[in-house]
PDB file of C-alpha atoms in Angstrom:
ATOM      1  CA  UNK A  22      13.630  -2.568 -14.332  1.00  0.00           C
ATOM      2  CA  UNK A  23      11.263  -2.308 -11.746  1.00  0.00           C
ATOM      3  CA  UNK A  24       9.578  -5.738 -10.340  1.00  0.00           C
ATOM      4  CA  UNK A  25       6.153  -3.926 -11.348  1.00  0.00           C
ATOM      5  CA  UNK A  26       4.926  -1.852 -13.706  1.00  0.00           C
ATOM      6  CA  UNK A  27       1.632  -0.013 -13.934  1.00  0.00           C
ATOM      7  CA  UNK A  28       0.951   2.398 -16.192  1.00  0.00           C
ATOM      8  CA  UNK A  29      -0.101   5.397 -14.001  1.00  0.00           C
ATOM      9  CA  UNK A  30      -2.985   7.231 -16.397  1.00  0.00           C
ATOM     10  CA  UNK A  31      -4.980   8.831 -15.863  1.00  0.00           C
ATOM     11  CA  UNK A  32      -7.488   7.036 -17.331  1.00  0.00           C
ATOM     12  CA  UNK A  33     -11.263   8.695 -17.748  1.00  0.00           C
ATOM     13  CA  UNK A  34     -14.175   6.621 -18.899  1.00  0.00           C
ATOM     14  CA  UNK A  35     -17.831   7.441 -18.936  1.00  0.00           C
ATOM     15  CA  UNK A  36     -20.390   5.884 -16.161  1.00  0.00           C
ATOM     16  CA  UNK A  37     -21.592   2.223 -17.279  1.00  0.00           C
ATOM     17  CA  UNK A  38     -18.186   1.736 -19.018  1.00  0.00           C
ATOM     18  CA  UNK A  39     -15.984  -1.836 -18.531  1.00  0.00           C
ATOM     19  CA  UNK A  40     -12.590  -0.373 -17.350  1.00  0.00           C
ATOM     20  CA  UNK A  41      -9.578  -2.534 -17.744  1.00  0.00           C
ATOM     21  CA  UNK A  42      -6.609  -2.030 -15.230  1.00  0.00           C
ATOM     22  CA  UNK A  43      -3.281  -3.578 -15.947  1.00  0.00           C
ATOM     23  CA  UNK A  44       0.032  -4.652 -14.403  1.00  0.00           C
ATOM     24  CA  UNK A  45       2.999  -6.368 -15.471  1.00  0.00           C
ATOM     25  CA  UNK A  46       5.748  -8.056 -13.266  1.00  0.00           C
ATOM     26  CA  UNK A  47       9.170  -9.693 -13.574  1.00  0.00           C
ATOM     27  CA  UNK A  48       9.849 -11.870 -10.832  1.00  0.00           C
ATOM     28  CA  UNK A  49       8.685 -15.434 -11.196  1.00  0.00           C
ATOM     29  CA  UNK A  50       8.529 -15.781  -7.577  1.00  0.00           C
ATOM     30  CA  UNK A  51       5.446 -13.695  -7.261  1.00  0.00           C
ATOM     31  CA  UNK A  52       2.490 -16.133  -6.235  1.00  0.00           C
ATOM     32  CA  UNK A  53       0.077 -13.709  -4.582  1.00  0.00           C
ATOM     33  CA  UNK A  54      -1.615 -11.264  -6.867  1.00  0.00           C
ATOM     34  CA  UNK A  55      -3.683  -8.020  -5.106  1.00  0.00           C
ATOM     35  CA  UNK A  56      -5.622  -5.286  -6.324  1.00  0.00           C
ATOM     36  CA  UNK A  57      -5.882  -2.351  -3.604  1.00  0.00           C
ATOM     37  CA  UNK A  58      -8.312   0.935  -4.438  1.00  0.00           C
ATOM     38  CA  UNK A  59      -7.202   4.203  -3.087  1.00  0.00           C
ATOM     39  CA  UNK A  60      -9.484   7.049  -2.618  1.00  0.00           C
ATOM     40  CA  UNK A  61      -7.888  10.801  -2.330  1.00  0.00           C
ATOM     41  CA  UNK A  62      -6.416  11.273   0.904  1.00  0.00           C
ATOM     42  CA  UNK A  63      -7.089   7.834   1.956  1.00  0.00           C
ATOM     43  CA  UNK A  64      -5.339   4.368   2.780  1.00  0.00           C
ATOM     44  CA  UNK A  65      -5.345   1.585   0.337  1.00  0.00           C
ATOM     45  CA  UNK A  66      -8.452  -0.824   0.451  1.00  0.00           C
ATOM     46  CA  UNK A  67      -7.612  -4.409  -0.438  1.00  0.00           C
ATOM     47  CA  UNK A  68     -10.233  -5.258  -3.413  1.00  0.00           C
ATOM     48  CA  UNK A  69      -9.455  -8.724  -4.830  1.00  0.00           C
ATOM     49  CA  UNK A  70      -6.634 -11.401  -3.900  1.00  0.00           C
ATOM     50  CA  UNK A  71      -6.079 -14.019  -5.946  1.00  0.00           C
ATOM     51  CA  UNK A  72      -3.156 -17.162  -5.724  1.00  0.00           C
ATOM     52  CA  UNK A  73      -1.624 -18.059  -8.853  1.00  0.00           C
ATOM     53  CA  UNK A  74      -3.180 -18.046 -12.285  1.00  0.00           C
ATOM     54  CA  UNK A  75      -6.741 -17.580 -12.987  1.00  0.00           C
ATOM     55  CA  UNK A  76      -9.644 -15.541 -12.698  1.00  0.00           C
ATOM     56  CA  UNK A  77     -11.516 -14.355  -9.696  1.00  0.00           C
ATOM     57  CA  UNK A  78     -14.748 -12.467  -9.361  1.00  0.00           C
ATOM     58  CA  UNK A  79     -16.309 -10.360  -7.297  1.00  0.00           C
ATOM     59  CA  UNK A  80     -19.339  -8.440  -7.921  1.00  0.00           C
ATOM     60  CA  UNK A  81     -18.524  -6.068 -10.863  1.00  0.00           C
ATOM     61  CA  UNK A  82     -15.016  -6.839 -10.207  1.00  0.00           C
ATOM     62  CA  UNK A  83     -12.914  -9.625 -12.180  1.00  0.00           C
ATOM     63  CA  UNK A  84      -9.321 -10.212 -11.524  1.00  0.00           C
ATOM     64  CA  UNK A  85      -6.772 -12.084 -13.906  1.00  0.00           C
ATOM     65  CA  UNK A  86      -3.566 -13.466 -13.765  1.00  0.00           C
ATOM     66  CA  UNK A  87      -1.611 -14.680 -16.527  1.00  0.00           C
ATOM     67  CA  UNK A  88       2.007 -16.171 -14.875  1.00  0.00           C
ATOM     68  CA  UNK A  89       3.208 -16.969 -18.060  1.00  0.00           C
ATOM     69  CA  UNK A  90       3.274 -13.847 -19.559  1.00  0.00           C
ATOM     70  CA  UNK A  91       3.588 -12.173 -15.891  1.00  0.00           C
ATOM     71  CA  UNK A  92       0.696  -9.984 -16.355  1.00  0.00           C
ATOM     72  CA  UNK A  93      -2.604  -9.184 -14.392  1.00  0.00           C
ATOM     73  CA  UNK A  94      -5.769  -7.702 -15.048  1.00  0.00           C
ATOM     74  CA  UNK A  95      -8.480  -6.100 -12.758  1.00  0.00           C
ATOM     75  CA  UNK A  96     -11.680  -5.185 -14.773  1.00  0.00           C
ATOM     76  CA  UNK A  97     -14.719  -2.813 -13.652  1.00  0.00           C
ATOM     77  CA  UNK A  98     -17.841  -4.093 -14.983  1.00  0.00           C
ATOM     78  CA  UNK A  99     -20.612  -1.152 -15.161  1.00  0.00           C
ATOM     79  CA  UNK A 100     -18.193   1.379 -13.650  1.00  0.00           C
ATOM     80  CA  UNK A 101     -19.739   3.966 -11.381  1.00  0.00           C
ATOM     81  CA  UNK A 102     -18.639   7.581 -10.118  1.00  0.00           C
ATOM     82  CA  UNK A 103     -18.038   6.086  -6.815  1.00  0.00           C
ATOM     83  CA  UNK A 104     -15.026   3.831  -8.394  1.00  0.00           C
ATOM     84  CA  UNK A 105     -12.935   6.789  -9.353  1.00  0.00           C
ATOM     85  CA  UNK A 106      -9.786   5.881  -7.043  1.00  0.00           C
ATOM     86  CA  UNK A 107      -6.461   4.894  -7.522  1.00  0.00           C
ATOM     87  CA  UNK A 108      -5.806   1.225  -8.091  1.00  0.00           C
ATOM     88  CA  UNK A 109      -2.641  -0.373  -7.598  1.00  0.00           C
ATOM     89  CA  UNK A 110      -1.356  -3.884  -7.895  1.00  0.00           C
ATOM     90  CA  UNK A 111       0.162  -5.588  -5.400  1.00  0.00           C
ATOM     91  CA  UNK A 112       2.369  -8.836  -5.541  1.00  0.00           C
ATOM     92  CA  UNK A 113       3.916 -11.317  -3.354  1.00  0.00           C
ATOM     93  CA  UNK A 114       6.188 -14.229  -3.061  1.00  0.00           C
ATOM     94  CA  UNK A 115       9.509 -15.673  -1.302  1.00  0.00           C
ATOM     95  CA  UNK A 116       8.690 -13.070   1.218  1.00  0.00           C
ATOM     96  CA  UNK A 117       9.107 -10.093  -1.267  1.00  0.00           C
ATOM     97  CA  UNK A 118       6.208  -7.734  -1.314  1.00  0.00           C
ATOM     98  CA  UNK A 119       5.865  -4.965  -3.976  1.00  0.00           C
ATOM     99  CA  UNK A 120       3.254  -2.449  -5.277  1.00  0.00           C
ATOM    100  CA  UNK A 121       2.651  -0.637  -8.380  1.00  0.00           C
ATOM    101  CA  UNK A 122       2.717   3.062  -8.947  1.00  0.00           C
ATOM    102  CA  UNK A 123      -0.977   3.069  -9.241  1.00  0.00           C
ATOM    103  CA  UNK A 124      -3.442   3.999 -12.157  1.00  0.00           C
ATOM    104  CA  UNK A 125      -5.739   7.085 -11.669  1.00  0.00           C
ATOM    105  CA  UNK A 126      -9.720   6.307 -12.629  1.00  0.00           C
ATOM    106  CA  UNK A 127     -11.809   8.834 -13.440  1.00  0.00           C
ATOM    107  CA  UNK A 128     -15.376   7.586 -13.961  1.00  0.00           C
ATOM    108  CA  UNK A 129     -17.566  10.540 -15.631  1.00  0.00           C
ATOM    109  CA  UNK A 130     -21.745  10.445 -15.076  1.00  0.00           C
TER     110      UNK A 130
ATOM    111  CA  UNK B   7     -14.254  -3.786  14.495  1.00  0.00           C
ATOM    112  CA  UNK B   8     -11.916  -0.616  14.505  1.00  0.00           C
ATOM    113  CA  UNK B   9      -9.369  -0.342  11.720  1.00  0.00           C
ATOM    114  CA  UNK B  10      -6.132   0.842  11.882  1.00  0.00           C
ATOM    115  CA  UNK B  11      -5.704   3.608  13.566  1.00  0.00           C
ATOM    116  CA  UNK B  12      -2.979   6.294  12.754  1.00  0.00           C
ATOM    117  CA  UNK B  13      -2.081   9.952  14.199  1.00  0.00           C
ATOM    118  CA  UNK B  14      -1.549  12.431  13.561  1.00  0.00           C
ATOM    119  CA  UNK B  15      -3.204  12.878  10.442  1.00  0.00           C
ATOM    120  CA  UNK B  16      -1.515  15.977   9.352  1.00  0.00           C
ATOM    121  CA  UNK B  17       2.274  17.285  10.300  1.00  0.00           C
ATOM    122  CA  UNK B  18       3.817  20.369   9.416  1.00  0.00           C
ATOM    123  CA  UNK B  19       7.464  20.714  10.830  1.00  0.00           C
ATOM    124  CA  UNK B  20      10.493  22.473   9.784  1.00  0.00           C
ATOM    125  CA  UNK B  21      13.532  20.659   8.215  1.00  0.00           C
ATOM    126  CA  UNK B  22      16.008  19.320  11.112  1.00  0.00           C
ATOM    127  CA  UNK B  23      13.404  18.869  13.688  1.00  0.00           C
ATOM    128  CA  UNK B  24      12.078  15.609  14.986  1.00  0.00           C
ATOM    129  CA  UNK B  25       8.811  14.031  14.098  1.00  0.00           C
ATOM    130  CA  UNK B  26       6.955  10.585  15.141  1.00  0.00           C
ATOM    131  CA  UNK B  27       3.793   8.886  13.989  1.00  0.00           C
ATOM    132  CA  UNK B  28       1.748   6.383  15.883  1.00  0.00           C
ATOM    133  CA  UNK B  29      -0.023   3.278  14.851  1.00  0.00           C
ATOM    134  CA  UNK B  30      -2.351   1.254  16.456  1.00  0.00           C
ATOM    135  CA  UNK B  31      -2.991  -1.999  14.462  1.00  0.00           C
ATOM    136  CA  UNK B  32      -6.305  -3.832  14.006  1.00  0.00           C
ATOM    137  CA  UNK B  33      -6.764  -6.250  17.302  1.00  0.00           C
ATOM    138  CA  UNK B  34      -5.149  -9.432  16.464  1.00  0.00           C
ATOM    139  CA  UNK B  35      -2.934  -8.690  14.132  1.00  0.00           C
ATOM    140  CA  UNK B  36       0.552 -10.109  14.593  1.00  0.00           C
ATOM    141  CA  UNK B  37       2.146  -8.322  11.375  1.00  0.00           C
ATOM    142  CA  UNK B  38       2.509  -4.442  11.195  1.00  0.00           C
ATOM    143  CA  UNK B  39       4.213  -2.463   8.331  1.00  0.00           C
ATOM    144  CA  UNK B  40       5.340   1.079   7.965  1.00  0.00           C
ATOM    145  CA  UNK B  41       5.318   2.277   4.346  1.00  0.00           C
ATOM    146  CA  UNK B  42       6.060   5.334   2.536  1.00  0.00           C
ATOM    147  CA  UNK B  43       4.129   6.914  -0.515  1.00  0.00           C
ATOM    148  CA  UNK B  44       5.286   9.855  -2.818  1.00  0.00           C
ATOM    149  CA  UNK B  45       2.722  11.364  -4.474  1.00  0.00           C
ATOM    150  CA  UNK B  46       1.596   9.361  -7.859  1.00  0.00           C
ATOM    151  CA  UNK B  47       3.819   6.334  -6.401  1.00  0.00           C
ATOM    152  CA  UNK B  48       2.952   3.074  -4.741  1.00  0.00           C
ATOM    153  CA  UNK B  49       3.749   2.533  -1.177  1.00  0.00           C
ATOM    154  CA  UNK B  50       7.167   1.635  -0.240  1.00  0.00           C
ATOM    155  CA  UNK B  51       7.909  -0.644   2.798  1.00  0.00           C
ATOM    156  CA  UNK B  52      10.318   1.063   5.502  1.00  0.00           C
ATOM    157  CA  UNK B  53       9.988  -1.816   8.242  1.00  0.00           C
ATOM    158  CA  UNK B  54       7.804  -4.936   8.657  1.00  0.00           C
ATOM    159  CA  UNK B  55       7.503  -6.396  12.211  1.00  0.00           C
ATOM    160  CA  UNK B  56       6.294  -9.758  13.291  1.00  0.00           C
ATOM    161  CA  UNK B  57       5.298  -8.938  16.798  1.00  0.00           C
ATOM    162  CA  UNK B  58       7.911  -6.954  18.492  1.00  0.00           C
ATOM    163  CA  UNK B  59      10.583  -8.252  16.033  1.00  0.00           C
ATOM    164  CA  UNK B  60      11.403  -6.292  13.297  1.00  0.00           C
ATOM    165  CA  UNK B  61      11.908  -8.798  10.202  1.00  0.00           C
ATOM    166  CA  UNK B  62      12.477  -6.572   7.609  1.00  0.00           C
ATOM    167  CA  UNK B  63      13.943  -3.413   8.075  1.00  0.00           C
ATOM    168  CA  UNK B  64      16.405  -3.142   4.857  1.00  0.00           C
ATOM    169  CA  UNK B  65      14.640  -0.265   3.378  1.00  0.00           C
ATOM    170  CA  UNK B  66      14.625   1.996   6.511  1.00  0.00           C
ATOM    171  CA  UNK B  67      16.980   4.842   6.622  1.00  0.00           C
ATOM    172  CA  UNK B  68      18.311   4.296  10.003  1.00  0.00           C
ATOM    173  CA  UNK B  69      20.663   7.211  10.474  1.00  0.00           C
ATOM    174  CA  UNK B  70      17.443   9.178  10.787  1.00  0.00           C
ATOM    175  CA  UNK B  71      14.809   6.841  10.742  1.00  0.00           C
ATOM    176  CA  UNK B  72      13.838   4.462  13.723  1.00  0.00           C
ATOM    177  CA  UNK B  73      10.920   2.661  14.820  1.00  0.00           C
ATOM    178  CA  UNK B  74       9.657   0.493  17.766  1.00  0.00           C
ATOM    179  CA  UNK B  75       6.972  -2.005  18.173  1.00  0.00           C
ATOM    180  CA  UNK B  76       6.935  -2.296  22.292  1.00  0.00           C
ATOM    181  CA  UNK B  77       4.735  -5.396  23.411  1.00  0.00           C
ATOM    182  CA  UNK B  78       3.932  -6.340  19.968  1.00  0.00           C
ATOM    183  CA  UNK B  79       1.219  -3.872  19.804  1.00  0.00           C
ATOM    184  CA  UNK B  80       1.350  -0.053  18.986  1.00  0.00           C
ATOM    185  CA  UNK B  81       4.262   1.259  16.915  1.00  0.00           C
ATOM    186  CA  UNK B  82       5.627   4.673  16.527  1.00  0.00           C
ATOM    187  CA  UNK B  83       7.822   5.724  13.620  1.00  0.00           C
ATOM    188  CA  UNK B  84      10.319   8.410  14.250  1.00  0.00           C
ATOM    189  CA  UNK B  85      12.371  10.854  11.909  1.00  0.00           C
ATOM    190  CA  UNK B  86      15.208  12.659  13.555  1.00  0.00           C
ATOM    191  CA  UNK B  87      16.204  14.978  11.841  1.00  0.00           C
ATOM    192  CA  UNK B  88      13.597  15.705   9.468  1.00  0.00           C
ATOM    193  CA  UNK B  89      14.932  16.667   5.720  1.00  0.00           C
ATOM    194  CA  UNK B  90      13.181  18.433   2.963  1.00  0.00           C
ATOM    195  CA  UNK B  91      12.776  14.933   0.728  1.00  0.00           C
ATOM    196  CA  UNK B  92      10.890  13.488   3.559  1.00  0.00           C
ATOM    197  CA  UNK B  93       7.463  15.212   2.550  1.00  0.00           C
ATOM    198  CA  UNK B  94       5.284  12.195   1.810  1.00  0.00           C
ATOM    199  CA  UNK B  95       2.225  10.026   3.324  1.00  0.00           C
ATOM    200  CA  UNK B  96       3.505   7.638   6.195  1.00  0.00           C
ATOM    201  CA  UNK B  97       1.032   4.449   6.099  1.00  0.00           C
ATOM    202  CA  UNK B  98       0.829   1.827   8.823  1.00  0.00           C
ATOM    203  CA  UNK B  99      -0.943  -1.485   7.729  1.00  0.00           C
ATOM    204  CA  UNK B 100      -1.481  -4.608   9.718  1.00  0.00           C
ATOM    205  CA  UNK B 101      -2.332  -8.313   9.007  1.00  0.00           C
ATOM    206  CA  UNK B 102      -2.996 -11.350  10.219  1.00  0.00           C
ATOM    207  CA  UNK B 103      -2.005 -12.972   6.862  1.00  0.00           C
ATOM    208  CA  UNK B 104       1.285 -11.595   4.651  1.00  0.00           C
ATOM    209  CA  UNK B 105      -1.217 -11.029   1.604  1.00  0.00           C
ATOM    210  CA  UNK B 106      -4.226  -9.389   2.941  1.00  0.00           C
ATOM    211  CA  UNK B 107      -2.944  -6.182   4.714  1.00  0.00           C
ATOM    212  CA  UNK B 108      -5.055  -3.285   6.520  1.00  0.00           C
ATOM    213  CA  UNK B 109      -4.054   0.147   5.904  1.00  0.00           C
ATOM    214  CA  UNK B 110      -4.804   3.026   7.872  1.00  0.00           C
ATOM    215  CA  UNK B 111      -5.271   6.665   6.642  1.00  0.00           C
ATOM    216  CA  UNK B 112      -1.799   7.493   6.555  1.00  0.00           C
ATOM    217  CA  UNK B 113      -0.107  10.633   8.119  1.00  0.00           C
ATOM    218  CA  UNK B 114       1.040  13.379   5.700  1.00  0.00           C
ATOM    219  CA  UNK B 115       4.150  14.992   6.698  1.00  0.00           C
ATOM    220  CA  UNK B 116       5.048  18.287   5.492  1.00  0.00           C
ATOM    221  CA  UNK B 117       8.720  19.173   5.989  1.00  0.00           C
ATOM    222  CA  UNK B 118       9.698  22.989   5.384  1.00  0.00           C
TER     223      UNK B 118
END
């Protein structure tokens, strides 16, 4: 079983839609949860960073962590064509750090 | 502030040839990471440095891969000899905090 599971998509939505991206994990030691955005032929860029359970909001982006279910989500409101990218979840704890495989998102104008 | 710099951006070599990648991290970041990313996959850690010390190299294939970070700043990752399966993007990242890593643009390696 992989440490982090993420649906690779691809996901295609119309402009203005709400997007939900998700990851599950198996390691209870994970305490820090990150979302990275990666444009084609670029390195990943940190979007959101949360510690333990709860929600965090930054503009159109909301990250949710449910440690009891070992499930994290990233919501994008009012999605824009510029949001088209691959979204990677990442988790760390106990000196371990893992990325998900990424979900490819396309926002259609 | 300049980001993480990597060079070259692209490299094409024949199998069994050596290749080296260079990374200059963000100023002040003591931690430096080398990752490998295959198409459609997330980055996989190869090696992590704290200053000059390699603190996690458990996933580095040491028979053909080597890395160094002299003086705790720039780092070089080398493959010798390269194999077809080494074709991938090699990413360098740096951080002040373990959970907030900043990535360079990567080096796309093609082994023919």
